[in-house]
PDB file of C-alpha atoms in Angstrom:
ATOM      1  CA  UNK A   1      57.775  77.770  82.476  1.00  0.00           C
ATOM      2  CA  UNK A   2      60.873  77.547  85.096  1.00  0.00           C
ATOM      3  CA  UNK A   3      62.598  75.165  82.871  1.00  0.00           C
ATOM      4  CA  UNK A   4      62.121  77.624  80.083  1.00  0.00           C
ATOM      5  CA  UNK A   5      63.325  80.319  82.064  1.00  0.00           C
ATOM      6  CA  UNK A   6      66.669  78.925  83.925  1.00  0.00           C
ATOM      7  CA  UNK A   7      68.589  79.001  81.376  1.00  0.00           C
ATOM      8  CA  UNK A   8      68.177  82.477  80.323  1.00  0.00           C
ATOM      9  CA  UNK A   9      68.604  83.787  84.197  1.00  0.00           C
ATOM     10  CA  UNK A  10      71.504  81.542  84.174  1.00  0.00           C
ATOM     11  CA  UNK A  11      73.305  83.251  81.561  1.00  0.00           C
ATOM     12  CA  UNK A  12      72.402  86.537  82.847  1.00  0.00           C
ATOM     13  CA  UNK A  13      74.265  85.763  86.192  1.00  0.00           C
ATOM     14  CA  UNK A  14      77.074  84.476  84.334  1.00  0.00           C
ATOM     15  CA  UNK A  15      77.748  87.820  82.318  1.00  0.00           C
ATOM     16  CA  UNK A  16      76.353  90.091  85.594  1.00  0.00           C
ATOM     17  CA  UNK A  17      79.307  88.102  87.603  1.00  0.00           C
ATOM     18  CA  UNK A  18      82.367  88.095  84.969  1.00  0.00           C
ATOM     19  CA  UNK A  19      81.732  91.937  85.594  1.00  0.00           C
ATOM     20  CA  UNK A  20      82.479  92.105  88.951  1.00  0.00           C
ATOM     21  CA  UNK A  21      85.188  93.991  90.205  1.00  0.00           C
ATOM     22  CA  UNK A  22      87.680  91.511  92.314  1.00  0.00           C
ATOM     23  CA  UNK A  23      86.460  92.204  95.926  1.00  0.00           C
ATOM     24  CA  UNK A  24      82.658  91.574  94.900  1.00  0.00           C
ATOM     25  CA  UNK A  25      83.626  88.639  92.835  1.00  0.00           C
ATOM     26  CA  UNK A  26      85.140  86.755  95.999  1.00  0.00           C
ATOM     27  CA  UNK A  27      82.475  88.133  98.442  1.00  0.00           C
ATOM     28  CA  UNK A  28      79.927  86.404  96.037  1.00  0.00           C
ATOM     29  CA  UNK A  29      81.669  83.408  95.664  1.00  0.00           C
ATOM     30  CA  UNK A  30      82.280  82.901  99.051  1.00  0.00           C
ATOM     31  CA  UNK A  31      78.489  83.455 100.035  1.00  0.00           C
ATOM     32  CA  UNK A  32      77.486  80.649  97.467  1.00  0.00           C
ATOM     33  CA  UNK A  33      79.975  78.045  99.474  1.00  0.00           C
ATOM     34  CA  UNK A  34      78.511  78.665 102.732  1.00  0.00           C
ATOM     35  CA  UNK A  35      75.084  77.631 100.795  1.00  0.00           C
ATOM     36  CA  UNK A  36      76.576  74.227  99.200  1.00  0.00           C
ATOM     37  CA  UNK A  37      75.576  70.719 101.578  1.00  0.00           C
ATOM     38  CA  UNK A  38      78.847  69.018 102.540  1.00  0.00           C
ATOM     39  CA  UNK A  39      78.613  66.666  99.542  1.00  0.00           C
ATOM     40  CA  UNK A  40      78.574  69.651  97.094  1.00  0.00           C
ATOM     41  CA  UNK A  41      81.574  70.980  99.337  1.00  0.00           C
ATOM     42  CA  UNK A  42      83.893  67.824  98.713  1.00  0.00           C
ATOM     43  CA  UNK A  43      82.437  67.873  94.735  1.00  0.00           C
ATOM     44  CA  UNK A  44      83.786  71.606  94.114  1.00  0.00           C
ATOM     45  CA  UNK A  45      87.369  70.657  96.050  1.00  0.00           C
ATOM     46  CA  UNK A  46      87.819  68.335  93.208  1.00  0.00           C
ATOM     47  CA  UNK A  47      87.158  70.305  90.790  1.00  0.00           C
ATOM     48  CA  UNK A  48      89.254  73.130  91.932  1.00  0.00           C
ATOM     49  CA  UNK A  49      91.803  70.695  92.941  1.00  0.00           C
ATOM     50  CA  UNK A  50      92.165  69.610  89.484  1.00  0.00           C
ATOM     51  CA  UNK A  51      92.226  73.311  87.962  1.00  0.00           C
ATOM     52  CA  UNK A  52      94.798  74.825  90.261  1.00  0.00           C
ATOM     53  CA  UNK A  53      96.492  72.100  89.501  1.00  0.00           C
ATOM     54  CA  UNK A  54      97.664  73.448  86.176  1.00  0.00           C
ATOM     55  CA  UNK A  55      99.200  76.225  87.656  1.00  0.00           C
ATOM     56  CA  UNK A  56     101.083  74.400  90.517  1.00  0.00           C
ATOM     57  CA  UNK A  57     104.776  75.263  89.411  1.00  0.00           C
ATOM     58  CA  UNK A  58     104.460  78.268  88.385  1.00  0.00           C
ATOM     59  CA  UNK A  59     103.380  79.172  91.886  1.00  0.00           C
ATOM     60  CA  UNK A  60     105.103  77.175  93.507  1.00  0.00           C
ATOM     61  CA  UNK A  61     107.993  79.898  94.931  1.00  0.00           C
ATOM     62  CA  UNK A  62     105.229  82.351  95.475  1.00  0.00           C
ATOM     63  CA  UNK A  63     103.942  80.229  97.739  1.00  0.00           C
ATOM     64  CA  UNK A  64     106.545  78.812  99.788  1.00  0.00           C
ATOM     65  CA  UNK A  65     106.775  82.820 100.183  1.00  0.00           C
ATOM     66  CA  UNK A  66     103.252  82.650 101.176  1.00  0.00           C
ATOM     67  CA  UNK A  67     102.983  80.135 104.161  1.00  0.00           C
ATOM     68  CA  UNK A  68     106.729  81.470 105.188  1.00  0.00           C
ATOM     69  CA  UNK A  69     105.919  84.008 108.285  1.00  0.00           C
ATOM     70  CA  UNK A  70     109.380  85.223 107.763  1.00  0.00           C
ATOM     71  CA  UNK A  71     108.682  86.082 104.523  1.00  0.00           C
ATOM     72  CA  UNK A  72     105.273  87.906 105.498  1.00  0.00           C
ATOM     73  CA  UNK A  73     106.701  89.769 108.161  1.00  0.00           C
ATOM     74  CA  UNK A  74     108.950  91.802 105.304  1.00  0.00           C
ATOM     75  CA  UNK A  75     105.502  93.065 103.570  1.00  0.00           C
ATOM     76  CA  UNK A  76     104.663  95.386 106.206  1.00  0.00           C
ATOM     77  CA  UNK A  77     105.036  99.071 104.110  1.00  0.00           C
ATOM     78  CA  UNK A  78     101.326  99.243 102.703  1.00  0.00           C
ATOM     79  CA  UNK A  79     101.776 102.335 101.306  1.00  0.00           C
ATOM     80  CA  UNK A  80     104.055 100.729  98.786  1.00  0.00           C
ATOM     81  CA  UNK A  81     101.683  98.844  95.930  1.00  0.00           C
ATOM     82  CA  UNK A  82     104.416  95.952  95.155  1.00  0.00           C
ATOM     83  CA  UNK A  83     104.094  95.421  98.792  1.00  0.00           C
ATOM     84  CA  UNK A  84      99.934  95.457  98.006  1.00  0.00           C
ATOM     85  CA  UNK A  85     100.097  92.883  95.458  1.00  0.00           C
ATOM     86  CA  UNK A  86     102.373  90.690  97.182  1.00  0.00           C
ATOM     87  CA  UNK A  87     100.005  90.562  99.632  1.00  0.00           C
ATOM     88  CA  UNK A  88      97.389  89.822  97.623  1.00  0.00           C
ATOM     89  CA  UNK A  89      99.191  86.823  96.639  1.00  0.00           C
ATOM     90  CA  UNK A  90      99.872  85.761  99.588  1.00  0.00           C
ATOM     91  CA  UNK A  91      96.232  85.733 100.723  1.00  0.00           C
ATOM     92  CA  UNK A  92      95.431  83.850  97.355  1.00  0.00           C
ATOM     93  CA  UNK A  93      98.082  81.320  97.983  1.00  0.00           C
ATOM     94  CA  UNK A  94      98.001  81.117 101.980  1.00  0.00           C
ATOM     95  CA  UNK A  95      97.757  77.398 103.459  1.00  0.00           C
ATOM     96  CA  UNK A  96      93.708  77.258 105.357  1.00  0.00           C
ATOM     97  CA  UNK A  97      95.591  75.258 108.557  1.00  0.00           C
ATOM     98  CA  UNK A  98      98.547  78.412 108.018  1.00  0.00           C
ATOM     99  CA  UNK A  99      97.630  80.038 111.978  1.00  0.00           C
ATOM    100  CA  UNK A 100     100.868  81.425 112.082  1.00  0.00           C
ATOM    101  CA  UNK A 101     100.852  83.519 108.447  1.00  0.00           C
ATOM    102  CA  UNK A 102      97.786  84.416 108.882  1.00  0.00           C
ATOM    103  CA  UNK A 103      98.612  86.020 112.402  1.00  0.00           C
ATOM    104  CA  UNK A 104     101.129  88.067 110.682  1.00  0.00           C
ATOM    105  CA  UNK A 105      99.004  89.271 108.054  1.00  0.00           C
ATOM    106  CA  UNK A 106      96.740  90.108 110.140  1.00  0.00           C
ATOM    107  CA  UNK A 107      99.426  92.126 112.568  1.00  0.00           C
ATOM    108  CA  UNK A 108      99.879  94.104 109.034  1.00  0.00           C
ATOM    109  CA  UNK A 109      96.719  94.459 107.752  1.00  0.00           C
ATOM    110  CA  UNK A 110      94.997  95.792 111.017  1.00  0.00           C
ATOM    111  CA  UNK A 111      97.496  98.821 110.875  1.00  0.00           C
ATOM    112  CA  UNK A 112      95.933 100.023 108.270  1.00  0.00           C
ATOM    113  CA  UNK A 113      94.627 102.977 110.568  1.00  0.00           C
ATOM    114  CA  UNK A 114      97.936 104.402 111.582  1.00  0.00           C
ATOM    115  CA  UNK A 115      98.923 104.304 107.653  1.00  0.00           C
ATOM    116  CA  UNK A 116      95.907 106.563 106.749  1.00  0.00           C
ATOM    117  CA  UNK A 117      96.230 109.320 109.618  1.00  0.00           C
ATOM    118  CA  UNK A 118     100.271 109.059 109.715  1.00  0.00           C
ATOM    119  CA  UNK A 119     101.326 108.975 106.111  1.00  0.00           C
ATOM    120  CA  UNK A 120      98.337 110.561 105.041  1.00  0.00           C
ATOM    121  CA  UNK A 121      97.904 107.554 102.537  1.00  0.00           C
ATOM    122  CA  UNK A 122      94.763 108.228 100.163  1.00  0.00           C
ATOM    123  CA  UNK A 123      92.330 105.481  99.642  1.00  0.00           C
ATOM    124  CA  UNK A 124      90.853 107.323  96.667  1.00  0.00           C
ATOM    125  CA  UNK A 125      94.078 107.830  94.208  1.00  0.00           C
ATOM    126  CA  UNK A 126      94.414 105.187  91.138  1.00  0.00           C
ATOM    127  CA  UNK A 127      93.668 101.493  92.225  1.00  0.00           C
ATOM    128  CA  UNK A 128      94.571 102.203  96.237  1.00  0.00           C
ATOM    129  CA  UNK A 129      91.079 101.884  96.863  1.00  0.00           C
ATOM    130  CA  UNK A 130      90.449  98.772  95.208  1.00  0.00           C
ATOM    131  CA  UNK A 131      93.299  96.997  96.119  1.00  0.00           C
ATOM    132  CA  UNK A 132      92.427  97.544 100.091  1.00  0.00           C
ATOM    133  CA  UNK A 133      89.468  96.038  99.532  1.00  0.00           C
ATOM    134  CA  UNK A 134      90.555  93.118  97.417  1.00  0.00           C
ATOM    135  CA  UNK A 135      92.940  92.509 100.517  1.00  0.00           C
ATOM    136  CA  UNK A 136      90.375  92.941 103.425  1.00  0.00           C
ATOM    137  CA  UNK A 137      87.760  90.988 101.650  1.00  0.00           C
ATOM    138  CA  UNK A 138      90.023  88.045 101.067  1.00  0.00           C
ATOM    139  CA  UNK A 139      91.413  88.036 104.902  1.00  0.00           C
ATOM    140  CA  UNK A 140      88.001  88.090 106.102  1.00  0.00           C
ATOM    141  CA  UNK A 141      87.063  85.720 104.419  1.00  0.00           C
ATOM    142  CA  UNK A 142      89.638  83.267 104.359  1.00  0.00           C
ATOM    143  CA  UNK A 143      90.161  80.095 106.748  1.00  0.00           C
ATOM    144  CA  UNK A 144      93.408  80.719 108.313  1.00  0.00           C
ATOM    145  CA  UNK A 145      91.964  83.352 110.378  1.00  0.00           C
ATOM    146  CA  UNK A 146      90.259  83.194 113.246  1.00  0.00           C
ATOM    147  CA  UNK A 147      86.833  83.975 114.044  1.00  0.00           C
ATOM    148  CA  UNK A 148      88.175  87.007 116.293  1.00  0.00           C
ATOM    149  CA  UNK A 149      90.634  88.099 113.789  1.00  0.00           C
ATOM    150  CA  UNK A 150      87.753  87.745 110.857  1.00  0.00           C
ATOM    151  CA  UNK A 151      85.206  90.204 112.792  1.00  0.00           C
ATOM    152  CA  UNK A 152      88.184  92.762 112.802  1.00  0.00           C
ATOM    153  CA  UNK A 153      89.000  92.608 109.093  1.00  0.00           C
ATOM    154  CA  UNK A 154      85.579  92.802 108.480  1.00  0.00           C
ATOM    155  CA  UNK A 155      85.130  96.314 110.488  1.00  0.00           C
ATOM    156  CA  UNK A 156      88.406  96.928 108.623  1.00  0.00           C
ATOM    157  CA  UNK A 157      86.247  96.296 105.527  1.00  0.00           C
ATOM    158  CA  UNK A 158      83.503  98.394 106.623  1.00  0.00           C
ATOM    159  CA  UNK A 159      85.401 101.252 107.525  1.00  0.00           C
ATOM    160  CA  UNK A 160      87.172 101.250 104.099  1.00  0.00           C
ATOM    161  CA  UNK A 161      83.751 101.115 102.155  1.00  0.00           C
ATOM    162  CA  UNK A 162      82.393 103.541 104.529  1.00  0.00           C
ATOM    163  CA  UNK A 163      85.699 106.003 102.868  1.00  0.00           C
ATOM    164  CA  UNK A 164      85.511 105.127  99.536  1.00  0.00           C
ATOM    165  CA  UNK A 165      81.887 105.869  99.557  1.00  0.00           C
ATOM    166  CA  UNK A 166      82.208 109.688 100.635  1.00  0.00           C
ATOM    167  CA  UNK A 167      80.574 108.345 104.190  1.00  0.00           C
ATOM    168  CA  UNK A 168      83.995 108.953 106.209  1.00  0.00           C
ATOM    169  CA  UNK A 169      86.439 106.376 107.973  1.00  0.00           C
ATOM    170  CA  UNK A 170      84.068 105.022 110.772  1.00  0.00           C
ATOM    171  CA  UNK A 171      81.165 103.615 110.271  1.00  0.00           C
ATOM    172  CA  UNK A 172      79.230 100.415 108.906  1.00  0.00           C
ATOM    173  CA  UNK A 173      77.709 102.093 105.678  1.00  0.00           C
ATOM    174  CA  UNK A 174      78.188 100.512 101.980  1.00  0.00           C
ATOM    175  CA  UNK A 175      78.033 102.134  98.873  1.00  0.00           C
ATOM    176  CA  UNK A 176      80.160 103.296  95.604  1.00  0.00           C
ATOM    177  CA  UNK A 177      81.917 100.520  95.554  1.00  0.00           C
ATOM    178  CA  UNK A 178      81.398  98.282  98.476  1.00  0.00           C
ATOM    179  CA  UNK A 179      77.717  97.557  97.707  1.00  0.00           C
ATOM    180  CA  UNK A 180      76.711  94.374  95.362  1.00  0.00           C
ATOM    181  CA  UNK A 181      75.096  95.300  92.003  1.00  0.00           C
ATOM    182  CA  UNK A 182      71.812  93.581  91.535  1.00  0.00           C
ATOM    183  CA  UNK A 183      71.574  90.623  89.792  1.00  0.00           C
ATOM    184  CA  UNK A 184      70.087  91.778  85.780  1.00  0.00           C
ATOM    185  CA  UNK A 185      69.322  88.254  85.863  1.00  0.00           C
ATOM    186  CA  UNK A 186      66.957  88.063  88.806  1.00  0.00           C
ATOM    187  CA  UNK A 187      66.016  91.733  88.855  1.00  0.00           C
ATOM    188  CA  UNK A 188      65.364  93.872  85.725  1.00  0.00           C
ATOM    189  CA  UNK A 189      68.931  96.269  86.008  1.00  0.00           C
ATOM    190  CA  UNK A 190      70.468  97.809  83.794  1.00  0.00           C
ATOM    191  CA  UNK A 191      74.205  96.232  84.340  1.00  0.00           C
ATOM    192  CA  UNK A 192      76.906  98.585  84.120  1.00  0.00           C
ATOM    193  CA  UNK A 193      79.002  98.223  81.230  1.00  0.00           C
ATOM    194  CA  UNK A 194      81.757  95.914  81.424  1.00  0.00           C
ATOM    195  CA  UNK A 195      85.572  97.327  81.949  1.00  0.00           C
ATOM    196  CA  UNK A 196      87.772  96.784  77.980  1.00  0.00           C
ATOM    197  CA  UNK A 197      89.455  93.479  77.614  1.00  0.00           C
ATOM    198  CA  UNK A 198      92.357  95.205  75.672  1.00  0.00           C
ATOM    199  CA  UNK A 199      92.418  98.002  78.633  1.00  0.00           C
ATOM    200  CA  UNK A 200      92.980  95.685  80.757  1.00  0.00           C
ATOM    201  CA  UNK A 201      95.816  93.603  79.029  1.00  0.00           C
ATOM    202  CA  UNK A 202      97.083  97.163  78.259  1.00  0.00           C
ATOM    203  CA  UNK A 203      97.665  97.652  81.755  1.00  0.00           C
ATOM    204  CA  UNK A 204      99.642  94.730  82.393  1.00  0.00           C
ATOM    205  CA  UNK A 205     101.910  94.719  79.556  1.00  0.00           C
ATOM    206  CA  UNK A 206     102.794  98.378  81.141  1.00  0.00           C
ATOM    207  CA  UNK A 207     103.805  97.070  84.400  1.00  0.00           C
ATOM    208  CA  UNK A 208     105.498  93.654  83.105  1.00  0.00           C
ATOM    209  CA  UNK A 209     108.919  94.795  82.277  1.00  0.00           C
ATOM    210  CA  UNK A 210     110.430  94.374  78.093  1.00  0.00           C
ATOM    211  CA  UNK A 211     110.580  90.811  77.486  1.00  0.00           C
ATOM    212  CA  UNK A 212     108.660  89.397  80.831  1.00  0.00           C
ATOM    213  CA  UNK A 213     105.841  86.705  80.341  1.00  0.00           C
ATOM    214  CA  UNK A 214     103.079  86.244  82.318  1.00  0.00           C
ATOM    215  CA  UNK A 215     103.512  83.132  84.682  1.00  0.00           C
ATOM    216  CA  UNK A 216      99.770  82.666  85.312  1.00  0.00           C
ATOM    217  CA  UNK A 217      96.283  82.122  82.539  1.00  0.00           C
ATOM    218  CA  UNK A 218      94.696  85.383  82.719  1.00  0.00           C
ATOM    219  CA  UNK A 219      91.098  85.257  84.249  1.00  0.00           C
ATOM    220  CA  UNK A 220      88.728  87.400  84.947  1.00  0.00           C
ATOM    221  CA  UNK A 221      89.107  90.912  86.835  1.00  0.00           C
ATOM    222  CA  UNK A 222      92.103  89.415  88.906  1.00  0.00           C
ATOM    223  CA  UNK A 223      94.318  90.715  86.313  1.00  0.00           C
ATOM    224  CA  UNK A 224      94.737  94.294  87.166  1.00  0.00           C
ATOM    225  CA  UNK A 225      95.689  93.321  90.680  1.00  0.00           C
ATOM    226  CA  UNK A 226      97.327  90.108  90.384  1.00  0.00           C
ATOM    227  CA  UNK A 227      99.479  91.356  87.821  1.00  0.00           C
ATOM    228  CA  UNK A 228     100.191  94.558  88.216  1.00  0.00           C
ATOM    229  CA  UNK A 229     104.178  95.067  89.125  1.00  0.00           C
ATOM    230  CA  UNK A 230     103.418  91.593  90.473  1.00  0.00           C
ATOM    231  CA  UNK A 231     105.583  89.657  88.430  1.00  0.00           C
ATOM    232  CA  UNK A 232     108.375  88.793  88.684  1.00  0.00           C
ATOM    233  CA  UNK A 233     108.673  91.158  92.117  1.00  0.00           C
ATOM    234  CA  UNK A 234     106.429  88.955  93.963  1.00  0.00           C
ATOM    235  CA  UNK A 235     108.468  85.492  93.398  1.00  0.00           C
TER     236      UNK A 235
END
């Protein structure tokens, strides 16, 4: 009866996760490798060794840019969404032994505060929200932070759930869109209907300028944010 039943549940998480938004999709991911055994661990680096592989000189500039603290400590203006997604790609392309970087990402990120109540900057208007929590999710959860500096993004986090969710800037409550649909697979849900392919390619052929090809494979939900007057500003 299991056997008979894997495969279906299987597939179910497969099409339940490909409709993730971004943040959810690396909170998720990241939750499954702190389950793996050391073995499984070293098994996976292979693997994803071998497939980021394929995009190694294309990204190559971006991230030089990324490990560079000099470069980082331009990207400070987070009201400014080129300034968001070349953050963003400097979290996905930031060095795990990169102390430094990370300590001045973190200097930017954590002023996040002062940006809302000073410029009046609105978490809720177009893809603000979203990106802010594609950015805190990745810096707290990504190696070249410290423990300390980890708690703090993750209040960060919080706080910007807490917004987004109509609950106010202070507090430790998820919902909208900070809280992790239910597996259809392992619970019987209803999954939300998934966001247009063609949409989404839409989008970024809008923001690529006449005559500008995309550097990177398209995958997944990364493309709005990844993409998105990313290329070629973020080189």
């Amino acid at each position: 009866m299991v056997e008979k039943r894997c495969p279906l549940q299987r597939d179910g998480v497969y099409r339940w996760f490909s409709e993730l938004p971004s943040p959810q999709r690396v909170e998720f991911l990241c939750g499954l490798l702190d389950l793996c055994i050391p073995l499984e661990l070293r098994f996976l680096g292979s693997c994803l060794e071998d497939l980021a592989r394929k995009d190694y000189h294309s990204l190559r500039d971006s991230e030089i840019k990324a490990n560079n603290p000099a470069d980082l400590g331009s990207l400070t203006n987070l009201t400014d969404e080129v300034v968001r997604s070349k953050l963003l790609v400097s979290l996905a392309l930031l060095g795990s032994e990169q102390r430094e970087a990370a300590g001045v990402l973190y200097r930017t990120l954590t002023h996040i505060d002062s940006i809302i109540h000073n410029y009046g900057l609105q978490l809720n208007e177009g893809r603000t929200g979203d990106e802010f929590l594609l950015l805190f999710t990745m810096a707290s959860n990504h190696p070249a932070f410290s423990f300390h500096q980890k708690q703090v993004l993750r209040q960060e986090l919080t706080q910007i759930q807490s917004s987004l969710s109509g609950g106010g800037g202070g507090g430790g409550g998820h919902g909208g869109k900070s809280a992790l649909p239910t597996c259809p697979a392992c619970h019987k849900v209803r999954p939300p209907a998934p966001p247009s392919p063609s949409g989404a390619v839409a989008e970024v052929a809008g923001r690529l300028g006449p005559g500008e090809a995309c550097p990177v494979r398209v995958r997944g939900p990364f493309v709005p944010f990844f993409l998105s007057r990313l290329w070629p500003q973020a080189r």
